[in-house]
Amino acid sequence: MKIVVLLGPPGSGKGTLAASLSEHLRLAVFVIGDALRAAIDAGSKLGLKVKSAVEAGRLVDDETILALAREFLRTHPEGVLLDGFPRTIRQAEGLRSLLSAEDDLHVIYLDASEETVTSRLSSRRVCPGCGEIYNMRFRPPKNDGVCDNCGVTLIRRKDDTEEVIRERYRVYLRETAPLVDYFADGLIRVDGNLSGDKALESVRGELCPA
Ligand code: ADP
C-alpha cells in the first residue's frame, strides 16, 4: 500500500498539492481538516467535540484524530494521500504502528516561510460547494467572489483570521515541525513558496519514477 503524507505549516499549499497529486497518483485523499469542518457543520457528536479546538486554531486530541485516520486507512487499502496527518509525534507513531513492512511510505515536506503562509492564509477563500481553494491576491476566481467550477459564493474559513492564523503557526512550530526530523530519512523536501504547478512538478518525478 502506498501512503503519501503531506507535511508543512498551515498555508504551505498542502491542500492544493494534495488535489493535483491525488489525480496523478490515483490515490484517495484524506483531508483531516475538511473531515473535521464537515462534522462541525453537520453538528455531529464528533463535530461538537472538536469545534472549539478547530475554530481557535488548536489541535484536536490525538486519540480522536488517530481513530479517523485508522478508519480511512482501513477503508482504502489501495493507498492514500494524507493531508494534515500526522501532526504530532504521537500521531506519527500511531501511523507507523498501522503500517506493515510492505507498505510504501513517502513524506513530502512543504517548507514555506511564516511571511508566505500568513499572507496566503489571510487572502484565502474556499468554495463550500466543491472545496476549490482560491487566493484573492495570487489566484482570484474569474468572477468576483464566486467559484469558477460551480458558481457558489466563496467563503473565508473561520480560522483564517489574523489572530487564529498566528496561533496555528505557533502550534505548527511546537507540535508539527519536529516531524521533519522524525521523518528525516527519505523526506521529500519541496519549496512551499513555489506556485502550485511548480510544487507538483518537483515532487512528481520522485513519486512516480518513469
Ligand atoms: P491548516 O493546515 O491550513 O491549518 P487544516 O484544514 O489542515 O488547516 O486543519 C484545520 C484544523 O483542524 C487545525 O487547526 C486543527 O484544529 C484541526 N486538525 C487538522 N488536522 C489535525 C491533526 N492531525 N491533529 C489535530 N488537529 C488537527
Short mmCIF file of C-alpha atoms and ligand atoms in Angstrom, two decimals:
data_model
loop_
_atom_site.label_atom_id
_atom_site.label_comp_id
_atom_site.label_asym_id
_atom_site.label_seq_id
_atom_site.Cartn_x
_atom_site.Cartn_y
_atom_site.Cartn_z
CA MET A 1 0.00 0.00 0.00
CA LYS A 2 1.31 3.44 -0.94
CA ILE A 3 0.95 6.12 1.73
CA VAL A 4 1.88 9.71 0.93
CA VAL A 5 2.00 12.18 3.82
CA LEU A 6 1.92 15.94 3.25
CA LEU A 7 3.68 17.85 5.97
CA GLY A 8 4.07 21.61 6.27
CA PRO A 9 2.81 24.73 8.01
CA PRO A 10 -0.75 25.94 7.52
CA GLY A 11 -0.90 27.74 4.19
CA SER A 12 2.13 25.97 2.72
CA GLY A 13 -0.02 24.60 -0.10
CA LYS A 14 -0.79 21.08 1.21
CA GLY A 15 -4.42 21.23 0.06
CA THR A 16 -3.59 22.45 -3.43
CA LEU A 17 -0.81 19.89 -3.85
CA ALA A 18 -3.00 17.09 -2.44
CA ALA A 19 -5.69 17.79 -5.03
CA SER A 20 -3.34 17.71 -8.02
CA LEU A 21 -1.19 14.87 -6.71
CA SER A 22 -4.14 12.60 -5.97
CA GLU A 23 -5.11 12.81 -9.64
CA HIS A 24 -1.61 11.92 -10.79
CA LEU A 25 -1.13 9.10 -8.32
CA ARG A 26 -4.77 7.96 -8.35
CA LEU A 27 -4.84 7.83 -4.59
CA ALA A 28 -7.73 8.63 -2.26
CA VAL A 29 -7.05 11.83 -0.32
CA PHE A 30 -7.87 12.25 3.34
CA VAL A 31 -8.05 15.93 4.24
CA ILE A 32 -8.42 15.73 8.00
CA GLY A 33 -9.31 19.43 8.35
CA ASP A 34 -12.16 19.04 5.83
CA ALA A 35 -13.48 15.98 7.66
CA LEU A 36 -13.46 17.93 10.94
CA ARG A 37 -15.14 21.00 9.38
CA ALA A 38 -17.82 18.80 7.76
CA ALA A 39 -18.52 17.21 11.16
CA ILE A 40 -18.79 20.67 12.75
CA ASP A 41 -21.20 21.88 10.03
CA ALA A 42 -23.31 18.75 10.44
CA GLY A 43 -23.41 19.24 14.22
CA SER A 44 -22.48 15.58 14.75
CA LYS A 45 -21.06 14.20 18.00
CA LEU A 46 -17.56 14.43 16.53
CA GLY A 47 -18.26 18.00 15.35
CA LEU A 48 -19.36 19.13 18.80
CA LYS A 49 -16.29 17.56 20.35
CA VAL A 50 -13.76 19.25 18.02
CA LYS A 51 -15.46 22.61 17.28
CA SER A 52 -13.76 24.80 19.88
CA ALA A 53 -10.24 23.48 19.13
CA VAL A 54 -10.60 23.83 15.34
CA GLU A 55 -12.07 27.31 15.49
CA ALA A 56 -9.36 28.52 17.86
CA GLY A 57 -6.54 27.00 15.77
CA ARG A 58 -5.56 24.43 18.41
CA LEU A 59 -5.01 20.75 17.68
CA VAL A 60 -7.71 18.16 18.23
CA ASP A 61 -6.66 15.38 20.62
CA ASP A 62 -4.51 12.59 19.19
CA GLU A 63 -6.94 9.77 20.03
CA THR A 64 -9.77 11.33 18.02
CA ILE A 65 -7.50 12.01 15.05
CA LEU A 66 -5.92 8.56 15.15
CA ALA A 67 -9.34 6.91 15.15
CA LEU A 68 -10.30 8.87 12.00
CA ALA A 69 -7.03 8.08 10.25
CA ARG A 70 -7.21 4.38 11.18
CA GLU A 71 -10.70 4.14 9.70
CA PHE A 72 -9.66 5.89 6.47
CA LEU A 73 -6.66 3.59 6.00
CA ARG A 74 -8.79 0.54 6.71
CA THR A 75 -11.35 1.53 4.08
CA HIS A 76 -8.76 2.49 1.41
CA PRO A 77 -6.36 -0.44 1.17
CA GLU A 78 -5.34 0.66 -2.36
CA GLY A 79 -3.30 3.55 -0.95
CA VAL A 80 -3.87 7.03 0.45
CA LEU A 81 -2.68 10.60 0.41
CA LEU A 82 -2.83 12.16 3.87
CA ASP A 83 -3.23 15.94 4.09
CA GLY A 84 -2.93 17.16 7.67
CA PHE A 85 -1.99 13.89 9.37
CA PRO A 86 0.18 13.19 11.27
CA ARG A 87 0.67 16.50 13.07
CA THR A 88 2.26 15.36 16.33
CA ILE A 89 4.94 12.80 17.19
CA ARG A 90 2.27 10.69 18.88
CA GLN A 91 0.19 10.66 15.67
CA ALA A 92 3.30 9.77 13.64
CA GLU A 93 3.97 6.84 15.94
CA GLY A 94 0.32 5.84 15.60
CA LEU A 95 0.64 5.91 11.81
CA ARG A 96 3.84 3.83 11.89
CA SER A 97 2.12 1.23 14.06
CA LEU A 98 -0.62 0.86 11.41
CA LEU A 99 1.84 0.13 8.61
CA SER A 100 3.43 -3.15 7.70
CA ALA A 101 6.86 -3.84 6.20
CA GLU A 102 5.41 -3.99 2.64
CA ASP A 103 3.82 -0.56 2.90
CA ASP A 104 5.47 2.20 0.95
CA LEU A 105 5.55 5.45 2.97
CA HIS A 106 6.55 8.78 1.37
CA VAL A 107 6.65 12.02 3.31
CA ILE A 108 6.58 15.32 1.43
CA TYR A 109 7.57 18.39 3.38
CA LEU A 110 6.37 21.75 2.05
CA ASP A 111 8.73 24.28 3.50
CA ALA A 112 7.34 27.83 3.48
CA SER A 113 8.25 30.95 5.41
CA GLU A 114 5.98 32.47 8.03
CA GLU A 115 5.53 35.55 5.82
CA THR A 116 4.41 33.45 2.85
CA VAL A 117 1.89 31.43 4.83
CA THR A 118 0.46 34.38 6.73
CA SER A 119 -0.08 36.40 3.60
CA ARG A 120 -1.59 33.42 1.74
CA LEU A 121 -4.00 32.49 4.53
CA SER A 122 -5.27 35.98 5.13
CA SER A 123 -6.38 36.26 1.49
CA ARG A 124 -7.52 32.64 1.05
CA ARG A 125 -11.12 31.86 0.09
CA VAL A 126 -12.66 28.42 -0.36
CA CYS A 127 -15.67 27.09 -2.22
CA PRO A 128 -18.11 25.45 0.19
CA GLY A 129 -19.53 23.53 -2.78
CA CYS A 130 -16.56 21.75 -4.35
CA GLY A 131 -13.69 22.63 -1.99
CA GLU A 132 -11.65 24.54 -4.61
CA ILE A 133 -9.12 26.87 -2.98
CA TYR A 134 -8.60 30.46 -4.22
CA ASN A 135 -6.44 33.34 -3.17
CA MET A 136 -7.77 36.83 -3.72
CA ARG A 137 -4.26 38.14 -4.38
CA PHE A 138 -2.44 35.33 -6.16
CA ARG A 139 -5.20 33.18 -7.65
CA PRO A 140 -8.53 35.02 -7.71
CA PRO A 141 -11.68 33.47 -9.23
CA LYS A 142 -12.66 34.67 -12.73
CA ASN A 143 -15.87 36.23 -11.44
CA ASP A 144 -15.71 38.23 -8.29
CA GLY A 145 -16.35 36.14 -5.18
CA VAL A 146 -17.80 33.03 -6.87
CA CYS A 147 -16.31 29.63 -7.66
CA ASP A 148 -15.16 29.06 -11.26
CA ASN A 149 -16.31 25.43 -11.11
CA CYS A 150 -19.74 25.67 -9.57
CA GLY A 151 -20.72 29.36 -9.21
CA VAL A 152 -21.17 29.06 -5.43
CA THR A 153 -20.22 32.13 -3.32
CA LEU A 154 -16.73 31.70 -1.85
CA ILE A 155 -16.22 31.87 1.91
CA ARG A 156 -13.40 32.69 4.27
CA ARG A 157 -12.63 29.89 6.73
CA LYS A 158 -13.43 30.76 10.36
CA ASP A 159 -9.82 30.03 11.33
CA ASP A 160 -8.35 32.27 8.61
CA THR A 161 -8.41 35.38 10.79
CA GLU A 162 -5.16 37.10 11.70
CA GLU A 163 -5.20 36.03 15.35
CA VAL A 164 -6.06 32.38 14.65
CA ILE A 165 -3.54 32.19 11.79
CA ARG A 166 -0.83 33.27 14.25
CA GLU A 167 -1.95 30.64 16.76
CA ARG A 168 -1.99 27.90 14.09
CA TYR A 169 1.55 28.81 13.11
CA ARG A 170 2.72 28.71 16.75
CA VAL A 171 1.08 25.30 17.19
CA TYR A 172 2.74 24.12 13.99
CA LEU A 173 6.21 25.10 15.22
CA ARG A 174 5.69 23.47 18.60
CA GLU A 175 3.87 20.24 17.66
CA THR A 176 4.36 19.50 13.97
CA ALA A 177 7.74 20.93 12.92
CA PRO A 178 9.56 18.18 14.95
CA LEU A 179 8.15 15.65 12.45
CA VAL A 180 10.59 16.92 9.83
CA ASP A 181 13.37 15.32 11.89
CA TYR A 182 11.21 12.34 12.82
CA PHE A 183 10.75 11.51 9.11
CA ALA A 184 14.17 12.84 8.02
CA ASP A 185 15.08 9.56 6.37
CA GLY A 186 13.85 9.81 2.76
CA LEU A 187 11.92 13.04 3.29
CA ILE A 188 10.99 14.78 0.02
CA ARG A 189 11.55 18.48 0.57
CA VAL A 190 9.59 20.93 -1.60
CA ASP A 191 9.84 24.68 -1.64
CA GLY A 192 6.38 25.69 -0.39
CA ASN A 193 6.96 29.23 -1.60
CA LEU A 194 6.58 27.91 -5.18
CA SER A 195 3.31 28.11 -7.09
CA GLY A 196 1.06 25.03 -7.10
CA ASP A 197 2.17 23.85 -10.57
CA LYS A 198 5.85 24.11 -9.78
CA ALA A 199 5.42 22.32 -6.44
CA LEU A 200 3.63 19.46 -8.23
CA GLU A 201 6.35 19.29 -10.86
CA SER A 202 9.06 18.99 -8.24
CA VAL A 203 7.51 16.02 -6.40
CA ARG A 204 6.07 14.16 -9.36
CA GLY A 205 9.40 12.82 -10.51
CA GLU A 206 10.27 11.49 -7.08
CA LEU A 207 6.94 9.77 -6.51
CA CYS A 208 6.28 8.34 -9.95
CA PRO A 209 9.63 7.42 -11.47
CA ALA A 210 9.29 6.84 -15.23
P1 ADP B 1 -4.24 24.14 8.03
O1 ADP B 1 -3.23 23.12 7.65
O2 ADP B 1 -4.43 25.18 6.97
O3 ADP B 1 -4.04 24.74 9.40
P2 ADP B 1 -6.36 22.11 8.21
O4 ADP B 1 -7.61 22.25 7.42
O5 ADP B 1 -5.41 21.03 7.85
O6 ADP B 1 -5.68 23.55 8.14
O7 ADP B 1 -6.73 21.95 9.77
C1 ADP B 1 -7.64 22.81 10.38
C2 ADP B 1 -7.73 22.49 11.87
O8 ADP B 1 -8.16 21.13 12.06
C3 ADP B 1 -6.43 22.59 12.65
O9 ADP B 1 -6.12 23.92 13.03
C4 ADP B 1 -6.74 21.68 13.85
O10 ADP B 1 -7.60 22.32 14.76
C5 ADP B 1 -7.52 20.55 13.19
N1 ADP B 1 -6.65 19.45 12.73
C6 ADP B 1 -6.40 19.10 11.45
N2 ADP B 1 -5.54 18.05 11.37
C7 ADP B 1 -5.24 17.73 12.65
C8 ADP B 1 -4.41 16.74 13.26
N3 ADP B 1 -3.70 15.86 12.53
N4 ADP B 1 -4.33 16.71 14.60
C9 ADP B 1 -5.04 17.56 15.38
N5 ADP B 1 -5.84 18.53 14.89
C10 ADP B 1 -5.95 18.62 13.53
#
